[in-house]
Short mmCIF file of C-alpha atoms in Angstrom, two decimals:
data_model
loop_
_atom_site.label_atom_id
_atom_site.label_comp_id
_atom_site.label_asym_id
_atom_site.label_seq_id
_atom_site.Cartn_x
_atom_site.Cartn_y
_atom_site.Cartn_z
CA MET A 194 -7.27 -27.60 -8.27
CA LYS A 195 -5.51 -24.53 -6.93
CA LYS A 196 -3.42 -22.40 -9.30
CA ALA A 197 -1.06 -19.60 -8.32
CA ILE A 198 1.26 -17.02 -9.84
CA LEU A 199 3.12 -13.96 -8.55
CA GLY A 200 2.90 -10.55 -10.18
CA LYS A 201 3.65 -6.87 -9.85
CA LYS A 202 1.18 -4.02 -10.32
CA LEU A 203 2.28 -1.70 -13.11
CA GLY A 204 -0.58 0.79 -12.97
CA MET A 205 -4.18 1.53 -13.85
CA THR A 206 -5.91 2.24 -17.14
CA GLN A 207 -9.35 1.95 -18.71
CA ILE A 208 -10.89 0.02 -21.56
CA PHE A 209 -14.22 0.25 -23.33
CA ASP A 210 -16.61 -2.72 -23.47
CA ASN A 211 -18.93 -3.61 -26.37
CA ASN A 212 -21.64 -1.22 -25.10
CA GLY A 213 -19.23 1.72 -24.99
CA LEU A 214 -18.98 1.79 -21.19
CA VAL A 215 -15.64 2.55 -19.57
CA VAL A 216 -14.25 -0.25 -17.40
CA PRO A 217 -11.32 0.54 -15.05
CA VAL A 218 -8.60 -2.13 -15.17
CA THR A 219 -5.39 -2.80 -13.26
CA VAL A 220 -2.32 -3.68 -15.32
CA VAL A 221 -0.32 -6.49 -13.70
CA GLU A 222 2.94 -8.05 -14.84
CA ALA A 223 2.19 -11.65 -13.92
CA GLY A 224 5.03 -14.11 -14.28
CA PRO A 225 6.98 -15.85 -15.46
CA CYS A 226 7.51 -17.54 -12.11
CA TYR A 227 9.93 -20.38 -11.45
CA VAL A 228 9.63 -23.25 -8.98
CA SER A 229 12.49 -22.84 -6.50
CA GLN A 230 11.53 -25.55 -4.01
CA VAL A 231 9.00 -28.38 -3.80
CA LYS A 232 7.81 -29.46 -0.34
CA THR A 233 6.30 -32.93 -0.11
CA GLN A 234 4.21 -34.69 2.51
CA SER A 235 6.93 -37.31 3.13
CA ASN A 236 9.83 -34.86 3.58
CA ASP A 237 8.25 -31.74 5.10
CA GLY A 238 4.90 -32.91 6.48
CA TYR A 239 2.86 -30.85 4.05
CA SER A 240 2.68 -30.31 0.33
CA ALA A 241 3.62 -26.89 -1.09
CA VAL A 242 5.54 -25.18 -3.88
CA GLN A 243 7.89 -22.24 -3.47
CA ILE A 244 7.88 -19.93 -6.47
CA ALA A 245 10.22 -17.06 -7.37
CA PHE A 246 9.48 -13.92 -9.42
CA GLY A 247 11.22 -10.71 -10.46
CA ASP A 248 14.87 -10.40 -11.44
CA VAL A 249 17.32 -8.76 -9.06
CA ARG A 250 21.10 -8.46 -8.68
CA GLU A 251 22.78 -11.40 -6.95
CA ASN A 252 24.49 -9.24 -4.31
CA LEU A 253 21.07 -8.20 -2.96
CA LEU A 254 20.27 -11.74 -1.79
CA ASN A 255 21.75 -13.55 1.17
CA LYS A 256 23.87 -16.65 0.56
CA PRO A 257 21.32 -19.28 1.67
CA MET A 258 18.64 -17.90 -0.64
CA LEU A 259 21.07 -17.54 -3.52
CA GLY A 260 22.27 -21.13 -2.97
CA GLN A 261 18.68 -22.42 -3.02
CA LEU A 262 18.01 -20.62 -6.31
CA LYS A 263 21.23 -21.87 -7.87
CA LYS A 264 20.32 -25.42 -6.86
CA ALA A 265 17.13 -25.03 -8.91
CA GLU A 266 19.18 -23.40 -11.70
CA ILE A 267 17.28 -20.12 -11.46
CA SER A 268 18.75 -16.62 -11.67
CA ALA A 269 18.44 -14.31 -8.65
CA LYS A 270 14.81 -13.36 -7.94
CA LYS A 271 13.35 -10.64 -5.70
CA PHE A 272 10.06 -12.21 -4.57
CA ILE A 273 9.84 -15.74 -3.23
CA LYS A 274 6.53 -17.08 -1.94
CA GLU A 275 5.43 -20.51 -0.73
CA ILE A 276 1.96 -21.67 -1.79
CA LYS A 277 0.24 -24.74 -0.41
CA LEU A 278 -0.95 -26.97 -3.22
CA ASP A 279 -2.52 -30.41 -3.26
CA ASN A 280 -0.67 -31.34 -6.45
CA ALA A 281 2.79 -30.09 -5.46
CA GLU A 282 4.43 -33.36 -6.53
CA GLU A 283 3.60 -32.56 -10.19
CA TYR A 284 6.07 -29.64 -10.16
CA LYS A 285 9.85 -30.02 -10.55
CA LEU A 286 12.66 -27.61 -9.60
CA GLY A 287 13.10 -24.91 -12.19
CA ASP A 288 9.66 -25.35 -13.81
CA LYS A 289 8.34 -22.19 -15.44
CA ILE A 290 4.83 -21.04 -14.45
CA THR A 291 3.16 -18.52 -16.76
CA CYS A 292 -0.35 -17.10 -17.10
CA ASP A 293 -1.23 -20.06 -19.32
CA VAL A 294 -2.32 -21.97 -16.20
CA PHE A 295 -5.46 -19.81 -16.12
CA ALA A 296 -8.32 -20.13 -18.56
CA GLU A 297 -10.79 -17.46 -19.60
CA GLY A 298 -13.56 -17.17 -17.02
CA ASP A 299 -11.51 -18.50 -14.08
CA MET A 300 -12.12 -16.78 -10.76
CA VAL A 301 -8.95 -15.09 -9.50
CA ASP A 302 -8.28 -14.06 -5.91
CA VAL A 303 -5.75 -11.24 -5.81
CA SER A 304 -3.96 -10.01 -2.68
CA GLY A 305 -1.33 -7.29 -2.47
CA THR A 306 0.89 -5.33 -0.16
CA SER A 307 0.67 -1.56 -0.07
CA LYS A 308 3.76 0.58 0.29
CA GLY A 309 2.78 2.09 3.63
CA HIS A 310 4.29 5.34 4.94
CA GLY A 311 3.26 4.97 8.56
CA PHE A 312 2.91 8.11 10.64
CA SER A 313 4.87 10.30 8.28
CA GLY A 314 4.54 13.93 7.36
CA THR A 315 3.36 15.43 4.12
CA ILE A 316 6.83 15.48 2.57
CA ALA A 317 7.29 11.71 2.77
CA LYS A 318 3.66 10.81 2.17
CA TRP A 319 2.53 13.20 -0.59
CA ASN A 320 5.85 14.52 -2.02
CA PHE A 321 5.32 18.08 -0.77
CA HIS A 322 8.43 20.27 -0.59
CA ARG A 323 9.98 22.20 2.25
CA GLN A 324 11.30 25.74 2.54
CA LYS A 325 14.84 26.67 1.59
CA MET A 326 17.51 26.08 4.19
CA SER A 327 19.28 29.35 3.35
CA HIS A 328 18.41 33.03 3.02
CA GLY A 329 16.53 33.36 6.27
CA GLY A 330 14.59 30.14 6.16
CA GLY A 331 15.08 29.83 9.89
CA PRO A 332 14.88 26.69 12.00
CA ILE A 333 11.53 25.72 10.50
CA HIS A 334 12.17 22.86 8.09
CA ARG A 335 8.76 21.24 7.88
#
């Protein structure tokens, strides 16, 4: 059975195991996620669940997405992802999905999206600073 949850990386830290060795760990805020849409084989041709995560102001969403979330009686969410599941019919609109779906020892496949700065200069990419624009700084800004 496939299980899924959305999360947000908060940062990195380290913990010590029983032998005193340092283990690097990633801190992730995982859930709670809410079921915003259930796709069934009879209606949509495949079985999937659409889950929403992360609060956001309502005026940042477009009206169709906001209407879909209100239909499921969910507040405005930033991240919405559809996940194909075999048991999608078991979920109902508005169901809350937390980390409790996972048990200790379960294998977890994590994928993420990096920020990406493209072909940018050092100021945008590494937060370097530029010269002053006054007092003879000249036309050289970067």
